[in-house]
Short mmCIF file of C-alpha atoms in Angstrom, two decimals:
data_model
loop_
_atom_site.label_atom_id
_atom_site.label_comp_id
_atom_site.label_asym_id
_atom_site.label_seq_id
_atom_site.Cartn_x
_atom_site.Cartn_y
_atom_site.Cartn_z
CA MET Z 1 5.49 -79.03 -57.73
CA GLU Z 2 1.98 -78.68 -59.15
CA ILE Z 3 2.44 -81.85 -61.23
CA ALA Z 4 3.56 -83.66 -58.07
CA VAL Z 5 0.45 -82.73 -56.14
CA ARG Z 6 -1.71 -83.77 -59.09
CA ILE Z 7 -0.18 -87.23 -58.98
CA ILE Z 8 -0.67 -87.37 -55.20
CA ILE Z 9 -4.30 -86.25 -55.38
CA LEU Z 10 -5.10 -88.68 -58.18
CA SER Z 11 -3.45 -91.48 -56.21
CA VAL Z 12 -6.37 -91.42 -53.79
CA ILE Z 13 -9.59 -92.13 -55.65
CA SER Z 14 -12.36 -93.09 -53.26
CA LEU Z 15 -16.05 -92.59 -52.78
CA ALA Z 16 -18.53 -92.39 -49.95
CA SER Z 17 -17.76 -92.61 -46.29
CA GLN Z 18 -19.44 -95.38 -44.37
CA ILE Z 19 -21.56 -94.42 -41.40
CA ASN Z 20 -20.78 -96.18 -38.16
CA CYS Z 21 -24.15 -97.46 -36.96
CA GLN Z 22 -23.01 -97.75 -33.33
CA GLU Z 23 -23.51 -94.10 -32.37
CA ALA Z 24 -26.46 -93.22 -30.16
CA ILE Z 25 -27.71 -90.38 -27.93
CA LEU Z 26 -27.56 -89.86 -24.19
CA HIS Z 27 -30.42 -87.57 -23.15
CA ILE Z 28 -29.90 -85.90 -19.76
CA SER Z 29 -32.48 -83.76 -17.99
CA ASN Z 30 -33.43 -82.47 -14.56
CA GLY Z 31 -37.02 -81.55 -15.29
CA SER Z 32 -36.31 -78.04 -16.57
CA THR Z 33 -33.18 -78.40 -18.71
CA ASP Z 34 -32.30 -80.96 -21.38
CA ARG Z 35 -28.98 -81.79 -23.04
CA GLU Z 36 -27.93 -84.52 -25.45
CA TYR Z 37 -24.50 -86.13 -25.73
CA CYS Z 38 -22.78 -88.68 -27.89
CA ILE Z 39 -22.54 -92.31 -26.79
CA VAL Z 40 -21.25 -95.40 -28.60
CA HIS Z 41 -22.89 -98.77 -28.06
CA ASN Z 42 -22.96 -102.25 -29.57
CA HIS Z 43 -26.07 -103.75 -31.12
CA SER Z 44 -24.91 -107.20 -30.08
CA TRP Z 45 -25.68 -106.26 -26.50
CA THR Z 46 -29.10 -105.07 -25.38
CA PRO Z 47 -30.45 -102.84 -28.20
CA LEU Z 48 -31.56 -99.30 -27.50
CA SER Z 49 -34.93 -97.70 -28.25
CA GLU Z 50 -35.19 -95.84 -31.53
CA THR Z 51 -37.05 -92.82 -30.14
CA LEU Z 52 -36.72 -90.63 -27.08
CA ASP Z 53 -40.35 -91.22 -26.07
CA ALA Z 54 -39.91 -95.00 -26.11
CA ALA Z 55 -36.70 -94.91 -24.05
CA LEU Z 56 -36.87 -95.62 -20.33
CA GLN Z 57 -35.65 -92.96 -17.92
CA TYR Z 58 -33.40 -93.72 -14.95
CA PRO Z 59 -31.61 -91.65 -12.30
CA LEU Z 60 -27.87 -91.48 -12.93
CA VAL Z 61 -25.39 -92.50 -10.23
CA ASN Z 62 -21.91 -91.06 -10.70
CA MET Z 63 -19.27 -93.60 -9.68
CA THR Z 64 -16.37 -92.42 -11.84
CA SER Z 65 -14.14 -92.88 -8.82
CA THR Z 66 -14.13 -96.61 -9.65
CA VAL Z 67 -13.59 -98.71 -12.77
CA LEU Z 68 -16.06 -101.36 -11.51
CA CYS Z 69 -13.98 -104.41 -12.26
CA ASN Z 70 -15.51 -105.98 -9.13
CA SER Z 71 -18.32 -105.18 -6.73
CA SER Z 72 -16.17 -104.45 -3.69
CA GLY Z 73 -16.99 -101.13 -2.03
CA VAL Z 74 -20.23 -100.68 -3.99
CA SER Z 75 -23.56 -101.01 -2.21
CA PRO Z 76 -26.34 -102.61 -4.29
CA ASP Z 77 -28.87 -100.29 -2.63
CA VAL Z 78 -27.11 -97.27 -4.16
CA VAL Z 79 -27.25 -98.46 -7.79
CA LYS Z 80 -30.28 -100.76 -7.89
CA GLY Z 81 -32.78 -99.63 -10.51
CA LYS Z 82 -30.53 -96.79 -11.66
CA ALA Z 83 -28.13 -95.96 -14.47
CA LEU Z 84 -24.49 -96.18 -13.44
CA VAL Z 85 -21.48 -94.34 -14.88
CA VAL Z 86 -17.94 -95.59 -14.18
CA MET Z 87 -14.49 -94.97 -15.64
CA ARG Z 88 -12.97 -96.92 -18.50
CA GLY Z 89 -9.95 -99.17 -17.95
CA ASP Z 90 -8.36 -102.09 -16.05
CA CYS Z 91 -10.81 -104.76 -17.28
CA ASP Z 92 -13.05 -105.74 -20.18
CA PHE Z 93 -16.31 -104.00 -20.97
CA SER Z 94 -18.19 -107.27 -20.46
CA GLN Z 95 -16.73 -107.69 -16.97
CA LYS Z 96 -17.89 -104.21 -15.97
CA ALA Z 97 -21.36 -104.93 -17.40
CA LEU Z 98 -21.67 -108.22 -15.51
CA VAL Z 99 -20.69 -106.54 -12.23
CA ALA Z 100 -23.15 -103.68 -12.78
CA GLN Z 101 -25.87 -106.15 -13.68
CA SER Z 102 -25.23 -108.19 -10.52
CA LEU Z 103 -25.59 -105.01 -8.44
CA GLY Z 104 -29.01 -104.33 -9.96
CA ALA Z 105 -28.08 -101.43 -12.25
CA THR Z 106 -30.38 -100.91 -15.24
CA THR Z 107 -27.85 -99.20 -17.52
CA LEU Z 108 -24.05 -98.97 -17.59
CA LEU Z 109 -22.25 -95.92 -18.96
CA ILE Z 110 -18.46 -96.04 -19.22
CA ALA Z 111 -16.76 -92.63 -19.24
CA SER Z 112 -13.68 -92.51 -21.45
CA SER Z 113 -10.90 -89.95 -21.78
CA LYS Z 114 -9.70 -91.73 -24.92
CA LEU Z 115 -11.17 -92.10 -28.40
CA LEU Z 116 -14.60 -93.75 -28.25
CA ILE Z 117 -14.74 -97.23 -29.72
CA THR Z 118 -17.56 -99.71 -30.13
CA PRO Z 119 -17.59 -101.86 -26.96
CA SER Z 120 -17.15 -105.50 -27.89
CA ALA Z 121 -16.71 -108.89 -26.23
CA ASN Z 122 -16.59 -112.59 -27.04
CA GLU Z 123 -19.72 -113.92 -28.73
CA SER Z 124 -20.50 -116.16 -25.73
CA GLU Z 125 -20.62 -113.17 -23.37
CA TYR Z 126 -23.24 -111.16 -25.22
CA ALA Z 127 -26.08 -113.45 -24.09
CA LYS Z 128 -25.10 -113.05 -20.42
CA ILE Z 129 -25.63 -109.30 -20.38
CA HIS Z 130 -29.17 -107.92 -20.32
CA ILE Z 131 -28.60 -104.21 -19.59
CA PRO Z 132 -27.64 -101.48 -22.06
CA LEU Z 133 -23.93 -100.69 -22.21
CA ALA Z 134 -22.44 -97.61 -23.84
CA LEU Z 135 -19.31 -95.44 -23.84
CA MET Z 136 -19.43 -91.68 -23.37
CA ARG Z 137 -16.80 -88.97 -23.36
CA TYR Z 138 -15.56 -88.06 -19.90
CA ARG Z 139 -15.52 -84.37 -20.83
CA ASP Z 140 -19.24 -84.62 -21.65
CA LEU Z 141 -19.89 -85.98 -18.16
CA LEU Z 142 -17.98 -83.09 -16.60
CA GLU Z 143 -19.99 -80.62 -18.68
CA ALA Z 144 -23.24 -82.31 -17.65
CA GLN Z 145 -22.23 -82.04 -13.99
CA GLN Z 146 -21.70 -78.30 -14.39
CA VAL Z 147 -25.13 -77.92 -15.99
CA PHE Z 148 -27.20 -80.31 -13.88
CA GLY Z 149 -25.16 -80.87 -10.73
CA GLU Z 150 -25.46 -84.37 -9.28
CA VAL Z 151 -29.20 -84.81 -9.96
CA MET Z 152 -29.57 -86.19 -13.48
CA GLN Z 153 -32.17 -88.29 -15.25
CA VAL Z 154 -30.94 -90.14 -18.34
CA LYS Z 155 -32.39 -91.85 -21.38
CA LEU Z 156 -30.47 -93.79 -24.02
CA TYR Z 157 -31.79 -94.13 -27.55
CA ALA Z 158 -30.45 -94.81 -31.04
CA PRO Z 159 -32.52 -93.13 -33.78
CA PRO Z 160 -32.27 -94.96 -37.10
CA HIS Z 161 -30.40 -93.15 -39.84
CA SER Z 162 -31.64 -92.92 -43.38
CA LYS Z 163 -29.45 -94.32 -46.14
CA ILE Z 164 -30.75 -91.67 -48.51
CA ASP Z 165 -29.51 -88.24 -47.52
CA ALA Z 166 -29.73 -84.81 -49.12
CA SER Z 167 -25.92 -84.67 -49.09
CA ILE Z 168 -25.87 -87.22 -51.92
CA ALA Z 169 -27.82 -84.86 -54.19
CA ILE Z 170 -25.47 -81.99 -53.31
CA MET Z 171 -22.43 -84.19 -53.98
CA LEU Z 172 -23.90 -85.24 -57.32
CA LEU Z 173 -24.49 -81.58 -58.23
CA ILE Z 174 -20.92 -80.62 -57.28
CA ALA Z 175 -19.50 -83.47 -59.38
CA ILE Z 176 -21.49 -82.86 -62.57
CA VAL Z 177 -21.13 -79.06 -62.45
CA THR Z 178 -17.37 -79.31 -61.89
CA VAL Z 179 -16.93 -81.81 -64.74
CA ALA Z 180 -19.10 -79.76 -67.11
CA LEU Z 181 -17.37 -76.46 -66.27
CA GLY Z 182 -13.90 -78.01 -66.53
CA GLY Z 183 -14.72 -79.51 -69.93
CA TYR Z 184 -16.24 -76.27 -71.18
CA TRP Z 185 -13.21 -74.29 -70.00
CA SER Z 186 -10.83 -76.65 -71.78
CA GLY Z 187 -12.82 -76.32 -75.01
CA ALA Z 188 -12.98 -72.54 -74.71
CA CYS Z 189 -9.20 -72.33 -74.24
CA GLU Z 190 -8.69 -74.53 -77.30
CA ARG Z 191 -11.02 -72.34 -79.35
CA ASP Z 192 -9.12 -69.22 -78.31
CA ARG Z 193 -5.81 -70.87 -79.14
CA LEU Z 194 -6.96 -71.89 -82.62
CA LYS Z 195 -8.37 -68.43 -83.28
CA GLY Z 196 -5.02 -66.94 -82.36
CA VAL Z 197 -3.21 -69.33 -84.69
CA GLY Z 198 -5.71 -68.83 -87.51
CA ALA Z 199 -5.41 -65.03 -87.25
CA GLY Z 200 -2.03 -65.24 -88.95
CA GLY Z 201 1.52 -64.65 -87.92
CA GLY Z 202 1.66 -67.61 -85.58
CA GLY Z 203 0.24 -65.55 -82.76
CA GLY Z 204 -1.54 -68.47 -81.08
CA GLU Z 205 -0.22 -69.61 -77.75
CA SER Z 206 0.99 -73.21 -77.76
CA LYS Z 207 0.14 -75.61 -74.96
CA ALA Z 208 3.70 -75.54 -73.74
CA ASP Z 209 3.68 -71.74 -73.59
CA SER Z 210 0.44 -71.77 -71.59
CA GLY Z 211 1.84 -74.18 -69.02
CA GLU Z 212 -0.35 -77.10 -70.09
CA LEU Z 213 0.76 -80.71 -69.89
CA PHE Z 214 0.04 -82.65 -73.07
CA LEU Z 215 -0.24 -86.43 -72.70
CA TYR Z 216 0.27 -88.03 -76.11
CA SER Z 217 2.41 -91.11 -75.44
CA PRO Z 218 1.02 -94.43 -74.10
CA LEU Z 219 4.35 -94.95 -72.35
CA LYS Z 220 3.89 -91.63 -70.57
CA VAL Z 221 0.46 -92.72 -69.41
CA VAL Z 222 1.73 -96.05 -68.08
CA PHE Z 223 4.55 -94.27 -66.24
CA PHE Z 224 2.03 -91.76 -64.84
CA VAL Z 225 -0.19 -94.53 -63.42
CA ALA Z 226 2.81 -96.46 -62.06
CA LEU Z 227 3.94 -93.30 -60.28
CA MET Z 228 0.48 -92.97 -58.75
CA CYS Z 229 0.66 -96.54 -57.44
CA GLY Z 230 4.04 -95.83 -55.90
CA MET Z 231 2.80 -92.65 -54.24
CA LEU Z 232 -0.21 -94.44 -52.76
CA VAL Z 233 1.94 -97.20 -51.29
CA LEU Z 234 4.37 -94.64 -49.85
CA MET Z 235 1.50 -92.77 -48.24
CA TYR Z 236 0.24 -96.02 -46.72
CA PHE Z 237 3.59 -96.76 -45.03
CA PHE Z 238 4.69 -93.19 -44.24
CA TYR Z 239 1.34 -91.49 -43.76
CA ASN Z 240 2.22 -89.61 -40.58
CA VAL Z 241 5.04 -87.78 -42.35
CA LEU Z 242 3.75 -87.38 -45.89
CA VAL Z 243 0.35 -86.10 -44.83
CA TYR Z 244 1.83 -82.76 -43.75
CA VAL Z 245 3.87 -82.47 -46.93
CA ILE Z 246 0.74 -83.04 -49.00
CA ILE Z 247 -1.27 -80.53 -46.95
CA VAL Z 248 1.32 -77.82 -47.63
CA ILE Z 249 1.51 -78.65 -51.34
CA PHE Z 250 -2.28 -78.71 -51.57
CA CYS Z 251 -2.51 -75.23 -50.06
CA LEU Z 252 -0.09 -73.87 -52.65
CA ALA Z 253 -1.59 -75.73 -55.62
CA SER Z 254 -5.22 -75.02 -54.71
CA ALA Z 255 -4.51 -71.31 -54.15
CA SER Z 256 -2.91 -71.17 -57.60
CA ALA Z 257 -5.85 -73.05 -59.12
CA LEU Z 258 -8.40 -70.78 -57.43
CA PHE Z 259 -6.52 -67.76 -58.76
CA SER Z 260 -6.67 -69.17 -62.30
CA CYS Z 261 -10.40 -69.82 -62.03
CA LEU Z 262 -11.30 -66.43 -60.58
CA ASP Z 263 -8.98 -64.62 -62.98
CA ALA Z 264 -10.68 -66.31 -65.94
CA VAL Z 265 -14.11 -65.28 -64.60
CA MET Z 266 -12.99 -61.68 -64.10
CA GLU Z 267 -11.46 -61.65 -67.57
CA LYS Z 268 -14.74 -62.89 -69.04
CA LEU Z 269 -16.67 -60.19 -67.19
CA GLY Z 270 -14.14 -57.53 -68.20
CA CYS Z 271 -13.55 -56.44 -64.61
CA GLY Z 272 -10.42 -54.94 -63.08
CA THR Z 273 -8.30 -54.16 -66.12
CA GLY Z 274 -6.32 -51.39 -64.42
CA SER Z 275 -2.61 -51.68 -63.69
CA PHE Z 276 0.28 -49.68 -62.27
CA SER Z 277 4.05 -49.78 -62.56
CA ILE Z 278 6.73 -50.22 -59.94
CA ARG Z 279 10.30 -49.94 -61.16
CA ASN Z 280 9.29 -50.59 -64.79
CA CYS Z 281 7.25 -53.65 -63.74
CA ASN Z 282 3.55 -53.57 -64.70
CA LEU Z 283 1.30 -54.98 -62.00
CA SER Z 284 -2.40 -55.71 -62.43
CA VAL Z 285 -4.64 -54.49 -59.62
CA ARG Z 286 -7.00 -57.38 -60.28
CA SER Z 287 -4.21 -59.94 -60.06
CA LEU Z 288 -2.93 -58.53 -56.77
CA ILE Z 289 -6.39 -58.55 -55.19
CA LEU Z 290 -7.18 -62.05 -56.45
CA ALA Z 291 -3.81 -63.38 -55.28
CA ALA Z 292 -4.39 -61.96 -51.79
CA VAL Z 293 -7.89 -63.46 -51.61
CA CYS Z 294 -6.81 -66.91 -52.85
CA ILE Z 295 -3.80 -67.10 -50.57
CA SER Z 296 -5.94 -66.01 -47.62
CA ILE Z 297 -8.52 -68.73 -48.30
CA ALA Z 298 -5.81 -71.40 -48.57
CA VAL Z 299 -4.14 -70.21 -45.34
CA VAL Z 300 -7.46 -70.18 -43.45
CA TRP Z 301 -8.15 -73.73 -44.63
CA GLY Z 302 -4.66 -74.83 -43.61
CA VAL Z 303 -4.98 -73.36 -40.12
CA TYR Z 304 -8.54 -74.54 -39.41
CA ARG Z 305 -8.53 -77.72 -41.53
CA ASN Z 306 -9.69 -79.90 -38.61
CA GLU Z 307 -12.73 -77.76 -37.75
CA ASP Z 308 -15.27 -80.08 -39.31
CA ARG Z 309 -18.30 -77.92 -38.59
CA TRP Z 310 -17.55 -75.39 -41.31
CA ILE Z 311 -14.14 -75.90 -42.92
CA TRP Z 312 -15.57 -78.41 -45.40
CA ILE Z 313 -16.97 -75.42 -47.32
CA LEU Z 314 -13.49 -74.03 -47.98
CA GLN Z 315 -12.10 -77.49 -48.75
CA ASP Z 316 -14.82 -78.05 -51.35
CA LEU Z 317 -14.21 -74.59 -52.84
CA LEU Z 318 -10.47 -75.23 -53.15
CA GLY Z 319 -11.15 -78.75 -54.40
CA ILE Z 320 -13.50 -77.55 -57.14
CA ALA Z 321 -10.92 -74.99 -58.26
CA PHE Z 322 -8.19 -77.65 -58.22
CA CYS Z 323 -10.28 -80.03 -60.35
CA LEU Z 324 -11.26 -77.29 -62.82
CA ASN Z 325 -7.67 -76.15 -63.28
CA PHE Z 326 -6.51 -79.75 -63.63
CA MET Z 327 -8.98 -80.46 -66.45
CA LYS Z 328 -8.03 -77.24 -68.18
CA THR Z 329 -4.25 -77.72 -68.03
CA ILE Z 330 -3.89 -81.50 -68.53
CA SER Z 331 -4.75 -82.39 -72.13
CA LEU Z 332 -5.18 -85.89 -73.53
CA SER Z 333 -4.20 -85.81 -77.19
CA ASN Z 334 -6.58 -88.45 -78.56
CA PHE Z 335 -9.20 -91.02 -77.66
CA LYS Z 336 -6.60 -93.79 -77.67
CA ILE Z 337 -4.78 -92.10 -74.79
CA CYS Z 338 -8.13 -91.59 -73.02
CA VAL Z 339 -8.92 -95.31 -73.29
CA ILE Z 340 -5.48 -96.33 -72.00
CA LEU Z 341 -5.45 -93.88 -69.09
CA LEU Z 342 -9.02 -94.47 -67.92
CA SER Z 343 -8.73 -98.25 -68.25
CA LEU Z 344 -5.49 -98.35 -66.24
CA LEU Z 345 -6.99 -96.12 -63.55
CA LEU Z 346 -10.08 -98.35 -63.43
CA VAL Z 347 -7.87 -101.37 -62.73
CA TYR Z 348 -5.87 -99.30 -60.23
CA ASP Z 349 -9.02 -98.19 -58.41
CA VAL Z 350 -10.55 -101.68 -58.21
CA PHE Z 351 -7.26 -103.25 -57.09
CA PHE Z 352 -6.60 -100.81 -54.25
CA VAL Z 353 -10.24 -100.91 -53.05
CA PHE Z 354 -11.19 -104.58 -53.42
CA ILE Z 355 -7.92 -106.54 -53.56
CA THR Z 356 -5.63 -104.83 -51.04
CA PRO Z 357 -7.83 -105.72 -48.01
CA PHE Z 358 -6.52 -109.28 -48.39
CA PHE Z 359 -2.97 -108.01 -47.78
CA THR Z 360 -3.46 -105.47 -44.98
CA LYS Z 361 -3.33 -106.37 -41.30
CA ASN Z 362 -6.71 -104.92 -40.40
CA GLY Z 363 -8.51 -106.03 -43.56
CA VAL Z 364 -9.21 -102.44 -44.67
CA SER Z 365 -8.21 -101.40 -48.18
CA ILE Z 366 -5.15 -99.21 -48.68
CA MET Z 367 -7.30 -96.71 -50.58
CA VAL Z 368 -9.72 -96.22 -47.69
CA GLN Z 369 -6.98 -96.02 -45.05
CA VAL Z 370 -5.07 -93.37 -47.01
CA ALA Z 371 -8.16 -91.36 -47.97
CA LEU Z 372 -9.70 -91.32 -44.49
CA GLY Z 373 -6.49 -91.56 -42.47
CA PRO Z 374 -5.29 -94.44 -40.28
CA ASP Z 375 -6.50 -92.62 -37.17
CA ALA Z 376 -10.05 -91.27 -37.20
CA SER Z 377 -8.98 -88.39 -34.92
CA GLY Z 378 -5.80 -87.47 -36.80
CA GLU Z 379 -4.87 -85.57 -39.95
CA LYS Z 380 -6.65 -86.43 -43.18
CA LEU Z 381 -5.51 -85.93 -46.75
CA PRO Z 382 -7.30 -83.09 -48.57
CA VAL Z 383 -8.27 -85.30 -51.49
CA VAL Z 384 -12.06 -85.45 -51.21
CA MET Z 385 -15.14 -83.31 -51.57
CA ARG Z 386 -17.08 -83.41 -48.29
CA VAL Z 387 -20.73 -82.65 -47.58
CA PRO Z 388 -22.24 -83.24 -44.11
CA ARG Z 389 -24.94 -85.88 -43.81
CA PHE Z 390 -27.98 -83.85 -42.81
CA SER Z 391 -30.07 -86.80 -41.61
CA ALA Z 392 -27.31 -88.26 -39.41
CA TRP Z 393 -27.89 -85.81 -36.57
CA ALA Z 394 -27.40 -88.50 -33.91
CA GLN Z 395 -24.05 -89.50 -35.38
CA ASN Z 396 -23.07 -85.84 -35.74
CA LEU Z 397 -23.09 -85.50 -31.95
CA CYS Z 398 -20.09 -87.82 -31.93
CA GLY Z 399 -18.43 -86.09 -34.86
CA MET Z 400 -19.52 -84.74 -38.21
CA GLN Z 401 -20.50 -87.47 -40.65
CA PHE Z 402 -19.78 -86.75 -44.30
CA SER Z 403 -20.60 -88.08 -47.70
CA ILE Z 404 -17.34 -87.89 -49.61
CA LEU Z 405 -16.21 -88.06 -53.22
CA GLY Z 406 -12.57 -88.33 -54.23
CA TYR Z 407 -11.11 -85.68 -56.50
CA GLY Z 408 -10.00 -88.46 -58.82
CA ASP Z 409 -13.62 -89.45 -59.44
CA ILE Z 410 -14.14 -85.98 -60.88
CA ILE Z 411 -10.79 -85.41 -62.59
CA VAL Z 412 -10.28 -88.75 -64.35
CA PRO Z 413 -13.60 -88.81 -66.25
CA GLY Z 414 -13.28 -85.02 -66.53
CA LEU Z 415 -10.16 -85.43 -68.67
CA LEU Z 416 -12.25 -87.40 -71.18
CA VAL Z 417 -15.01 -84.78 -71.03
CA ALA Z 418 -12.40 -82.09 -71.67
CA TYR Z 419 -11.08 -84.04 -74.68
CA CYS Z 420 -14.63 -84.35 -76.06
CA SER Z 421 -15.07 -80.60 -75.61
CA ARG Z 422 -11.87 -79.87 -77.54
CA PHE Z 423 -12.85 -82.31 -80.27
CA ASP Z 424 -16.15 -80.46 -80.70
CA VAL Z 425 -14.06 -77.34 -81.30
CA TRP Z 426 -11.87 -79.10 -83.86
CA ILE Z 427 -14.87 -80.32 -85.90
CA ASN Z 428 -16.84 -77.07 -85.38
CA SER Z 429 -19.74 -78.86 -83.74
CA SER Z 430 -22.33 -76.21 -82.93
CA LYS Z 431 -24.34 -78.58 -80.74
CA LYS Z 432 -21.25 -79.79 -78.85
CA ILE Z 433 -22.51 -83.33 -79.30
CA TYR Z 434 -19.45 -85.09 -77.84
CA PHE Z 435 -19.19 -82.83 -74.82
CA VAL Z 436 -22.90 -83.02 -73.96
CA SER Z 437 -23.07 -86.78 -74.48
CA CYS Z 438 -20.06 -87.40 -72.25
CA CYS Z 439 -21.46 -85.15 -69.51
CA ILE Z 440 -24.76 -87.05 -69.59
CA ALA Z 441 -22.86 -90.34 -69.43
CA TYR Z 442 -20.92 -89.09 -66.42
CA LEU Z 443 -24.16 -88.06 -64.68
CA LEU Z 444 -25.70 -91.50 -65.30
CA GLY Z 445 -22.53 -93.19 -64.08
CA MET Z 446 -22.59 -91.17 -60.87
CA ILE Z 447 -26.26 -92.02 -60.29
CA VAL Z 448 -25.52 -95.72 -60.72
CA THR Z 449 -22.54 -95.41 -58.36
CA PHE Z 450 -24.63 -93.85 -55.61
CA ALA Z 451 -27.45 -96.35 -56.19
CA VAL Z 452 -25.07 -99.30 -55.78
CA MET Z 453 -23.55 -97.66 -52.70
CA LEU Z 454 -26.96 -97.26 -51.07
CA LEU Z 455 -28.09 -100.79 -51.93
CA SER Z 456 -24.85 -102.43 -50.80
CA GLY Z 457 -24.34 -100.20 -47.75
CA MET Z 458 -20.65 -99.72 -48.51
CA GLY Z 459 -18.40 -97.30 -50.37
CA GLN Z 460 -17.78 -97.93 -54.05
CA PRO Z 461 -14.83 -97.31 -56.39
CA ALA Z 462 -16.65 -94.82 -58.60
CA LEU Z 463 -14.40 -95.38 -61.63
CA LEU Z 464 -15.80 -98.92 -61.85
CA TYR Z 465 -18.98 -97.31 -63.20
CA LEU Z 466 -17.82 -93.95 -64.54
CA VAL Z 467 -15.14 -95.26 -66.91
CA PRO Z 468 -17.40 -97.69 -68.84
CA PHE Z 469 -20.24 -95.16 -69.02
CA THR Z 470 -18.11 -92.33 -70.41
CA LEU Z 471 -15.81 -94.35 -72.69
CA ILE Z 472 -18.57 -96.43 -74.27
CA THR Z 473 -20.84 -93.40 -74.76
CA SER Z 474 -18.08 -91.39 -76.45
CA ALA Z 475 -17.16 -94.30 -78.72
CA VAL Z 476 -20.80 -94.90 -79.69
CA VAL Z 477 -21.32 -91.22 -80.57
CA ALA Z 478 -18.17 -91.19 -82.72
CA GLY Z 479 -19.18 -94.45 -84.41
CA CYS Z 480 -22.71 -93.28 -85.17
CA ARG Z 481 -21.41 -90.04 -86.67
CA GLY Z 482 -18.78 -91.83 -88.75
CA GLU Z 483 -15.98 -89.92 -87.05
CA MET Z 484 -14.28 -92.68 -85.11
CA ARG Z 485 -11.07 -92.41 -87.13
CA GLN Z 486 -10.71 -88.71 -86.39
CA PHE Z 487 -11.88 -89.15 -82.78
CA TRP Z 488 -9.33 -91.91 -82.21
CA ALA Z 489 -6.48 -89.95 -83.87
CA GLY Z 490 -7.29 -86.82 -81.92
CA THR Z 491 -5.69 -83.44 -81.89
CA THR Z 492 -5.57 -80.86 -84.65
CA TYR Z 493 -2.23 -80.35 -86.33
CA GLU Z 494 -0.56 -77.02 -86.79
CA VAL Z 495 1.31 -76.64 -90.08
CA ARG Z 496 3.80 -73.83 -89.78
CA GLY Z 497 5.59 -72.52 -92.83
CA PRO Z 498 8.30 -69.89 -92.81
CA GLU Z 499 5.80 -67.08 -93.33
CA SER Z 500 2.40 -68.37 -92.29
CA SER Z 501 0.61 -70.61 -89.89
CA LYS Z 502 -2.36 -72.74 -90.86
CA VAL Z 503 -4.61 -75.03 -88.87
CA LEU Z 504 -6.20 -77.90 -90.74
CA ASP Z 505 -9.64 -79.24 -90.04
CA SER Z 506 -9.26 -82.57 -88.21
CA SER Z 507 -12.79 -83.56 -89.27
CA ARG Z 508 -11.56 -84.21 -92.79
CA GLU Z 509 -8.63 -86.58 -92.24
CA PRO Z 510 -6.35 -87.40 -89.31
CA LEU Z 511 -3.19 -85.40 -89.83
CA LEU Z 512 0.50 -85.89 -89.21
CA PRO Z 513 2.21 -84.89 -85.97
CA GLU Z 514 2.66 -81.22 -85.25
CA GLY Z 515 5.33 -79.56 -87.34
CA ARG Z 516 5.12 -81.90 -90.38
CA THR Z 517 4.41 -80.20 -93.72
CA ASP Z 518 4.47 -83.22 -96.06
CA CYS Z 519 0.76 -83.96 -95.60
CA SER Z 520 -2.32 -84.01 -97.77
CA VAL Z 521 -5.89 -83.49 -96.69
CA GLY Z 522 -8.81 -84.25 -98.99
CA GLY Z 523 -6.38 -84.37 -101.93
CA GLU Z 524 -4.92 -80.93 -101.21
CA ARG Z 525 -1.22 -80.46 -100.57
CA CYS Z 526 -0.22 -78.34 -97.61
#
């Protein structure tokens, strides 16, 4: 089950939500009280002021008893020089605006009980309309009536949003810290395993015994990527069903991952070593407490997953734990496998982001539709880190705006970082040159990714930049140190005789597959 959710999570590799620039603010006051509400407008019609002080103020006339598809029953004296609010439906937005304009209204607000959309019309109709037009939520109008009664003064304005937001720095910090910790953890586990083997008696725990998945075959890698493609396509066509399956699996897998992370921290600190027995079964107090905490966090996320105001904190916590555990348990055996996997995933990422829009009905890539959901108000896959955009306070009135980073953009390069960390262990590198170099390359790749995103104004497939940065940097380091042969061949080899177990130094010569004893290293028989 855990392997299945890893494939599903990796199937969705996306970066950076795009901010809808059509959101604006409706400021309502009565002289003593002020409230602000979300509205959605269209820049193609009359643009709005950028500041509250520059916006013009008008009395609001409530005519939600009509849809204003024609002027019958409406007196021009009632609406002339005022802002008018009517109900959505029965005719086009442009028709309502033309009727309101003919009656002398200065602003048209359309109250909607449905999802707010950007009001649009034919290009030829934009020039005919000279008054601001915007949609607002009907429930906001009802709330305003309770606060202000029928006497309301309104202003409409659209503050500009900054492309550069503090959330980008936080996202960058989350990404690099997660990758670095995951790589370090993988190397530490490898060091402990080799110490156990080298202690004699074959006491070291193998990767299979520890529950790790060891990717050593190119065919396995190709099959793995093909399975990811299939999962992504299935999610595109059957999203409304599979989304709930994935949410349940994510809760289980992330709770397990969080338990592994916290248990490793507690083990390192030497906390909670007590245990007790029930019917000859030893139970650790620490494990029971950690299991209860992790399950509780996953359940809370599952129940309140659509509460955008605060649930993103738990989603990021579970996501970080998931990524860390993934990098620790999935091992790439050599640099050749790293090159094959990362290159295939780079092609996969670019294809599903840039090519699939030519084949979809709405022109939006399959990757984006699956990552963000086909319906902006519906369920979303838990496959991204999310941090609220702090400067987008106007847009946040309409719904929290997030900078997002797909788990795959952390995990995929993280697998290479983890391999570099293990290789440092195999060659006894005290400076951890491969691990540090790969982490720096990942940081630079992320900075370039965000820079391109900000300059282009659109989301980017992060692997397009992360894969070349990390692969090329790792190869250059190995080449400069004269260790490319060992780095390409990869893993250490355990030579097990009938009475002893011996681990050979992979920095001397690439060895034979695990279990072979007819090898020689540096002229020595083993």
